[in-house]
Amino acid sequence: MADDERTRSLAHGLHTVEGRIQAACARAGRPRDDVHLIVVTKFFPAADVIRLHRLGVTDIGENRHQEASAKVAELPPAVRDDLTVHFIGQLQSNKAAHVVSYADVVQSVDRIKVLRALDRAAAAEDVVETVLLQVDLAGDDAGRGGARPRDLPALAEAVAAAEHLQLQGVMAVAPLGGDSRAAFDRLRVLADEVRANHPAATWISAGMSGDLEDAVLAGATHLRVGSAILGSRPPQR
Ligand SMILES: *Cc1c(COP(=O)(O)O)cnc(C)c1O
């Protein structure tokens, strides 16, 4: 696809999603500025990240470690430095050190072992890594990651006690085929419980291409939108 054509297609996707976010904010009685868009660029090349940056995108999300690491390394420094890179995929503790080196925010912290590995890596780099706790809203252990809701308070305490981690909030994916509005309402309650003890944990990352309206209505502060902007991906491995 010619460069201009791809840029036009991405601009169209962004425009459509922006319209959906504005309409959802209006329905929810929320200011548009309350909701941040993270464009999920997994499966798409660094060239698309550069195009999106030129179109005003400030936040990208990636969910596969090797792909993300290579893609971020390919970005010109002026683009990289201008972006916030969110890691949103499942994380092995042995990869945690490397993720800290290219991701500004790790949204998928769901166990003590990963949290400890991230803290050590951030200490080694002398940075404070921003993290979200991922919650499993399905409760069926379907392999999409996430902590059980009842484990959240202890995980939040552990992040708060980690010198090189900053607890910023919670993240979840709506259960497949479920009622996403009900799931996001539940996430909102869990987020409020975490925030009661950790006032800085203000982010609620929820909502994707298919359910972003429900997320906005339930109080999400961050949406992670991929296919509605970049087009459909090859099937997930
Ligand atoms: C892929 C992905 C998204 C984006 O999904 P789309 O349906 O393409 O918008 C959001 N969150 C996570 C965790 C993902 O893996």
mmCIF file of N, CA, C and O in Angstrom, residues 154-219:
data_model
loop_
_atom_site.group_PDB
_atom_site.id
_atom_site.type_symbol
_atom_site.label_atom_id
_atom_site.label_comp_id
_atom_site.label_asym_id
_atom_site.label_seq_id
_atom_site.Cartn_x
_atom_site.Cartn_y
_atom_site.Cartn_z
ATOM 1 N N ALA A 154 -3.478 -7.485 48.195
ATOM 2 C CA ALA A 154 -2.110 -7.889 48.545
ATOM 3 C C ALA A 154 -1.125 -7.477 47.449
ATOM 4 O O ALA A 154 -0.002 -7.032 47.741
ATOM 5 N N LEU A 155 -1.540 -7.617 46.199
ATOM 6 C CA LEU A 155 -0.659 -7.194 45.102
ATOM 7 C C LEU A 155 -0.426 -5.683 45.154
ATOM 8 O O LEU A 155 0.692 -5.208 44.932
ATOM 9 N N ALA A 156 -1.491 -4.951 45.428
ATOM 10 C CA ALA A 156 -1.362 -3.492 45.502
ATOM 11 C C ALA A 156 -0.402 -3.102 46.624
ATOM 12 O O ALA A 156 0.441 -2.209 46.459
ATOM 13 N N GLU A 157 -0.495 -3.784 47.761
ATOM 14 C CA GLU A 157 0.435 -3.523 48.866
ATOM 15 C C GLU A 157 1.868 -3.804 48.436
ATOM 16 O O GLU A 157 2.794 -3.063 48.758
ATOM 17 N N ALA A 158 2.046 -4.902 47.712
ATOM 18 C CA ALA A 158 3.403 -5.290 47.290
ATOM 19 C C ALA A 158 3.978 -4.268 46.312
ATOM 20 O O ALA A 158 5.171 -3.937 46.373
ATOM 21 N N VAL A 159 3.153 -3.741 45.411
ATOM 22 C CA VAL A 159 3.650 -2.703 44.488
ATOM 23 C C VAL A 159 4.000 -1.449 45.281
ATOM 24 O O VAL A 159 5.052 -0.832 45.066
ATOM 25 N N ALA A 160 3.122 -1.092 46.205
ATOM 26 C CA ALA A 160 3.366 0.118 46.993
ATOM 27 C C ALA A 160 4.673 -0.003 47.785
ATOM 28 O O ALA A 160 5.391 0.981 47.971
ATOM 29 N N ALA A 161 4.987 -1.216 48.220
ATOM 30 C CA ALA A 161 6.201 -1.424 49.012
ATOM 31 C C ALA A 161 7.449 -1.514 48.136
ATOM 32 O O ALA A 161 8.571 -1.425 48.637
ATOM 33 N N ALA A 162 7.272 -1.699 46.834
ATOM 34 C CA ALA A 162 8.419 -1.824 45.932
ATOM 35 C C ALA A 162 8.958 -0.431 45.608
ATOM 36 O O ALA A 162 8.226 0.437 45.122
ATOM 37 N N GLU A 163 10.231 -0.243 45.886
ATOM 38 C CA GLU A 163 10.806 1.085 45.786
ATOM 39 C C GLU A 163 10.815 1.647 44.363
ATOM 40 O O GLU A 163 10.725 2.842 44.148
ATOM 41 N N HIS A 164 10.918 0.762 43.367
ATOM 42 C CA HIS A 164 11.076 1.215 41.987
ATOM 43 C C HIS A 164 9.839 1.003 41.123
ATOM 44 O O HIS A 164 9.929 0.985 39.902
ATOM 45 N N LEU A 165 8.680 0.814 41.779
ATOM 46 C CA LEU A 165 7.425 0.684 41.033
ATOM 47 C C LEU A 165 6.440 1.736 41.531
ATOM 48 O O LEU A 165 6.380 2.018 42.729
ATOM 49 N N GLN A 166 5.691 2.284 40.597
ATOM 50 C CA GLN A 166 4.640 3.259 40.931
ATOM 51 C C GLN A 166 3.297 2.650 40.542
ATOM 52 O O GLN A 166 3.056 2.385 39.355
ATOM 53 N N LEU A 167 2.440 2.426 41.522
ATOM 54 C CA LEU A 167 1.117 1.839 41.245
ATOM 55 C C LEU A 167 0.189 2.915 40.679
ATOM 56 O O LEU A 167 -0.167 3.865 41.369
ATOM 57 N N GLN A 168 -0.218 2.724 39.411
ATOM 58 C CA GLN A 168 -1.003 3.758 38.744
ATOM 59 C C GLN A 168 -2.476 3.391 38.589
ATOM 60 O O GLN A 168 -3.297 4.231 38.254
ATOM 61 N N GLY A 169 -2.817 2.096 38.786
ATOM 62 C CA GLY A 169 -4.222 1.722 38.651
ATOM 63 C C GLY A 169 -4.403 0.277 38.254
ATOM 64 O O GLY A 169 -3.546 -0.558 38.559
ATOM 65 N N VAL A 170 -5.509 0.018 37.564
ATOM 66 C CA VAL A 170 -5.860 -1.361 37.199
ATOM 67 C C VAL A 170 -6.176 -1.463 35.704
ATOM 68 O O VAL A 170 -6.499 -0.475 35.042
ATOM 69 N N MET A 171 -6.093 -2.674 35.206
ATOM 70 C CA MET A 171 -6.383 -2.957 33.793
ATOM 71 C C MET A 171 -7.151 -4.259 33.696
ATOM 72 O O MET A 171 -6.947 -5.153 34.519
ATOM 73 N N ALA A 172 -8.045 -4.359 32.709
ATOM 74 C CA ALA A 172 -8.712 -5.638 32.453
ATOM 75 C C ALA A 172 -9.197 -5.709 31.012
ATOM 76 O O ALA A 172 -9.348 -4.695 30.326
ATOM 77 N N VAL A 173 -9.416 -6.945 30.594
ATOM 78 C CA VAL A 173 -10.032 -7.258 29.307
ATOM 79 C C VAL A 173 -11.406 -7.841 29.640
ATOM 80 O O VAL A 173 -11.514 -8.668 30.554
ATOM 81 N N ALA A 174 -12.446 -7.410 28.934
ATOM 82 C CA ALA A 174 -13.776 -7.969 29.196
ATOM 83 C C ALA A 174 -13.785 -9.448 28.815
ATOM 84 O O ALA A 174 -13.159 -9.847 27.836
ATOM 85 N N PRO A 175 -14.502 -10.291 29.585
ATOM 86 C CA PRO A 175 -14.568 -11.718 29.247
ATOM 87 C C PRO A 175 -15.165 -11.917 27.853
ATOM 88 O O PRO A 175 -16.094 -11.205 27.467
ATOM 89 N N LEU A 176 -14.631 -12.851 27.106
ATOM 90 C CA LEU A 176 -15.128 -13.154 25.760
ATOM 91 C C LEU A 176 -16.593 -13.558 25.825
ATOM 92 O O LEU A 176 -16.972 -14.404 26.623
ATOM 93 N N GLY A 177 -17.382 -12.930 24.971
ATOM 94 C CA GLY A 177 -18.786 -13.321 24.884
ATOM 95 C C GLY A 177 -19.618 -12.945 26.095
ATOM 96 O O GLY A 177 -20.781 -13.321 26.193
ATOM 97 N N GLY A 178 -19.032 -12.188 27.022
ATOM 98 C CA GLY A 178 -19.795 -11.819 28.216
ATOM 99 C C GLY A 178 -20.407 -10.436 28.086
ATOM 100 O O GLY A 178 -20.358 -9.823 27.032
ATOM 101 N N ASP A 179 -20.965 -9.958 29.166
ATOM 102 C CA ASP A 179 -21.556 -8.634 29.214
ATOM 103 C C ASP A 179 -20.448 -7.656 29.608
ATOM 104 O O ASP A 179 -20.053 -7.596 30.768
ATOM 105 N N SER A 180 -19.936 -6.912 28.619
ATOM 106 C CA SER A 180 -18.767 -6.089 28.909
ATOM 107 C C SER A 180 -19.114 -4.937 29.850
ATOM 108 O O SER A 180 -18.306 -4.549 30.683
ATOM 109 N N ARG A 181 -20.324 -4.408 29.746
ATOM 110 C CA ARG A 181 -20.692 -3.304 30.653
ATOM 111 C C ARG A 181 -20.653 -3.772 32.104
ATOM 112 O O ARG A 181 -20.107 -3.110 32.980
ATOM 113 N N ALA A 182 -21.222 -4.955 32.364
ATOM 114 C CA ALA A 182 -21.225 -5.484 33.737
ATOM 115 C C ALA A 182 -19.792 -5.751 34.201
ATOM 116 O O ALA A 182 -19.424 -5.469 35.346
ATOM 117 N N ALA A 183 -18.972 -6.271 33.302
ATOM 118 C CA ALA A 183 -17.579 -6.563 33.660
ATOM 119 C C ALA A 183 -16.837 -5.271 34.005
ATOM 120 O O ALA A 183 -16.098 -5.209 34.988
ATOM 121 N N PHE A 184 -17.052 -4.236 33.190
ATOM 122 C CA PHE A 184 -16.341 -2.973 33.443
ATOM 123 C C PHE A 184 -16.873 -2.269 34.695
ATOM 124 O O PHE A 184 -16.122 -1.573 35.381
ATOM 125 N N ASP A 185 -18.173 -2.452 34.993
ATOM 126 C CA ASP A 185 -18.700 -1.901 36.251
ATOM 127 C C ASP A 185 -18.015 -2.566 37.443
ATOM 128 O O ASP A 185 -17.688 -1.923 38.435
ATOM 129 N N ARG A 186 -17.795 -3.865 37.325
ATOM 130 C CA ARG A 186 -17.103 -4.606 38.393
ATOM 131 C C ARG A 186 -15.667 -4.094 38.527
ATOM 132 O O ARG A 186 -15.173 -3.899 39.638
ATOM 133 N N LEU A 187 -15.027 -3.859 37.383
ATOM 134 C CA LEU A 187 -13.657 -3.339 37.417
ATOM 135 C C LEU A 187 -13.612 -1.989 38.126
ATOM 136 O O LEU A 187 -12.696 -1.697 38.892
ATOM 137 N N ARG A 188 -14.620 -1.175 37.859
ATOM 138 C CA ARG A 188 -14.691 0.148 38.478
ATOM 139 C C ARG A 188 -14.738 0.035 40.008
ATOM 140 O O ARG A 188 -14.060 0.770 40.729
ATOM 141 N N VAL A 189 -15.526 -0.926 40.498
ATOM 142 C CA VAL A 189 -15.623 -1.131 41.953
ATOM 143 C C VAL A 189 -14.267 -1.567 42.504
ATOM 144 O O VAL A 189 -13.796 -1.055 43.526
ATOM 145 N N LEU A 190 -13.616 -2.495 41.804
ATOM 146 C CA LEU A 190 -12.296 -2.972 42.251
ATOM 147 C C LEU A 190 -11.273 -1.842 42.217
ATOM 148 O O LEU A 190 -10.436 -1.711 43.116
ATOM 149 N N ALA A 191 -11.351 -1.005 41.179
ATOM 150 C CA ALA A 191 -10.425 0.128 41.055
ATOM 151 C C ALA A 191 -10.617 1.098 42.222
ATOM 152 O O ALA A 191 -9.648 1.607 42.792
ATOM 153 N N ASP A 192 -11.875 1.335 42.564
ATOM 154 C CA ASP A 192 -12.157 2.246 43.682
ATOM 155 C C ASP A 192 -11.607 1.681 44.989
ATOM 156 O O ASP A 192 -11.099 2.432 45.830
ATOM 157 N N GLU A 193 -11.705 0.363 45.159
ATOM 158 C CA GLU A 193 -11.175 -0.263 46.384
ATOM 159 C C GLU A 193 -9.656 -0.110 46.457
ATOM 160 O O GLU A 193 -9.103 0.191 47.514
ATOM 161 N N VAL A 194 -8.988 -0.320 45.329
ATOM 162 C CA VAL A 194 -7.525 -0.158 45.314
ATOM 163 C C VAL A 194 -7.174 1.302 45.609
ATOM 164 O O VAL A 194 -6.285 1.603 46.416
ATOM 165 N N ARG A 195 -7.907 2.211 44.989
ATOM 166 C CA ARG A 195 -7.581 3.634 45.134
ATOM 167 C C ARG A 195 -7.829 4.144 46.552
ATOM 168 O O ARG A 195 -7.192 5.109 46.999
ATOM 169 N N ALA A 196 -8.757 3.494 47.270
ATOM 170 C CA ALA A 196 -9.031 3.912 48.648
ATOM 171 C C ALA A 196 -7.753 3.825 49.495
ATOM 172 O O ALA A 196 -7.517 4.660 50.365
ATOM 173 N N ASN A 197 -6.921 2.831 49.220
ATOM 174 C CA ASN A 197 -5.673 2.675 49.981
ATOM 175 C C ASN A 197 -4.464 3.247 49.281
ATOM 176 O O ASN A 197 -3.418 3.419 49.888
ATOM 177 N N HIS A 198 -4.588 3.472 47.955
ATOM 178 C CA HIS A 198 -3.448 3.946 47.158
ATOM 179 C C HIS A 198 -3.964 5.075 46.260
ATOM 180 O O HIS A 198 -4.310 4.836 45.103
ATOM 181 N N PRO A 199 -4.033 6.279 46.811
ATOM 182 C CA PRO A 199 -4.720 7.384 46.118
ATOM 183 C C PRO A 199 -4.147 7.707 44.731
ATOM 184 O O PRO A 199 -4.860 8.268 43.897
ATOM 185 N N ALA A 200 -2.889 7.359 44.479
ATOM 186 C CA ALA A 200 -2.318 7.679 43.164
ATOM 187 C C ALA A 200 -2.759 6.695 42.078
ATOM 188 O O ALA A 200 -2.499 6.912 40.893
ATOM 189 N N ALA A 201 -3.422 5.622 42.474
ATOM 190 C CA ALA A 201 -3.809 4.580 41.504
ATOM 191 C C ALA A 201 -5.114 4.968 40.812
ATOM 192 O O ALA A 201 -6.169 4.373 41.031
ATOM 193 N N THR A 202 -5.025 5.953 39.949
ATOM 194 C CA THR A 202 -6.238 6.551 39.377
ATOM 195 C C THR A 202 -6.627 6.012 38.003
ATOM 196 O O THR A 202 -7.686 6.339 37.494
ATOM 197 N N TRP A 203 -5.750 5.215 37.374
ATOM 198 C CA TRP A 203 -6.067 4.782 36.012
ATOM 199 C C TRP A 203 -6.942 3.530 36.013
ATOM 200 O O TRP A 203 -6.722 2.604 36.801
ATOM 201 N N ILE A 204 -7.902 3.523 35.078
ATOM 202 C CA ILE A 204 -8.684 2.316 34.806
ATOM 203 C C ILE A 204 -8.549 2.050 33.309
ATOM 204 O O ILE A 204 -9.123 2.763 32.484
ATOM 205 N N SER A 205 -7.757 1.041 32.963
ATOM 206 C CA SER A 205 -7.508 0.716 31.562
ATOM 207 C C SER A 205 -8.461 -0.392 31.145
ATOM 208 O O SER A 205 -8.371 -1.525 31.629
ATOM 209 N N ALA A 206 -9.418 -0.051 30.276
ATOM 210 C CA ALA A 206 -10.453 -1.014 29.884
ATOM 211 C C ALA A 206 -10.988 -0.573 28.538
ATOM 212 O O ALA A 206 -10.908 0.590 28.179
ATOM 213 N N GLY A 207 -11.553 -1.493 27.784
ATOM 214 C CA GLY A 207 -12.191 -1.101 26.544
ATOM 215 C C GLY A 207 -11.264 -1.260 25.366
ATOM 216 O O GLY A 207 -10.116 -0.818 25.381
ATOM 217 N N MET A 208 -11.773 -1.951 24.332
ATOM 218 C CA MET A 208 -11.026 -2.203 23.109
ATOM 219 C C MET A 208 -11.933 -1.789 21.936
ATOM 220 O O MET A 208 -12.931 -1.119 22.135
ATOM 221 N N SER A 209 -11.576 -2.211 20.736
ATOM 222 C CA SER A 209 -12.345 -1.777 19.561
ATOM 223 C C SER A 209 -13.839 -2.083 19.692
ATOM 224 O O SER A 209 -14.680 -1.286 19.292
ATOM 225 N N GLY A 210 -14.154 -3.242 20.248
ATOM 226 C CA GLY A 210 -15.550 -3.685 20.247
ATOM 227 C C GLY A 210 -16.370 -3.189 21.426
ATOM 228 O O GLY A 210 -17.606 -3.284 21.404
ATOM 229 N N ASP A 211 -15.726 -2.699 22.465
ATOM 230 C CA ASP A 211 -16.488 -2.382 23.684
ATOM 231 C C ASP A 211 -16.053 -1.078 24.348
ATOM 232 O O ASP A 211 -16.259 -0.890 25.540
ATOM 233 N N LEU A 212 -15.460 -0.185 23.571
ATOM 234 C CA LEU A 212 -14.935 1.034 24.203
ATOM 235 C C LEU A 212 -16.044 1.903 24.806
ATOM 236 O O LEU A 212 -15.836 2.581 25.817
ATOM 237 N N GLU A 213 -17.244 1.889 24.199
ATOM 238 C CA GLU A 213 -18.346 2.705 24.743
ATOM 239 C C GLU A 213 -18.698 2.247 26.155
ATOM 240 O O GLU A 213 -18.898 3.067 27.056
ATOM 241 N N ASP A 214 -18.794 0.913 26.336
ATOM 242 C CA ASP A 214 -19.118 0.383 27.669
ATOM 243 C C ASP A 214 -18.054 0.782 28.674
ATOM 244 O O ASP A 214 -18.352 1.058 29.838
ATOM 245 N N ALA A 215 -16.795 0.780 28.234
ATOM 246 C CA ALA A 215 -15.703 1.142 29.147
ATOM 247 C C ALA A 215 -15.822 2.612 29.565
ATOM 248 O O ALA A 215 -15.662 2.947 30.741
ATOM 249 N N VAL A 216 -16.117 3.488 28.597
ATOM 250 C CA VAL A 216 -16.263 4.916 28.928
ATOM 251 C C VAL A 216 -17.423 5.112 29.908
ATOM 252 O O VAL A 216 -17.317 5.836 30.895
ATOM 253 N N LEU A 217 -18.539 4.404 29.658
ATOM 254 C CA LEU A 217 -19.702 4.539 30.549
ATOM 255 C C LEU A 217 -19.384 4.036 31.956
ATOM 256 O O LEU A 217 -19.932 4.519 32.940
ATOM 257 N N ALA A 218 -18.491 3.068 32.057
ATOM 258 C CA ALA A 218 -18.148 2.499 33.368
ATOM 259 C C ALA A 218 -16.995 3.248 34.041
ATOM 260 O O ALA A 218 -16.546 2.844 35.105
ATOM 261 N N GLY A 219 -16.501 4.312 33.401
ATOM 262 C CA GLY A 219 -15.495 5.124 34.090
ATOM 263 C C GLY A 219 -14.053 4.878 33.695
ATOM 264 O O GLY A 219 -13.135 5.352 34.370
#
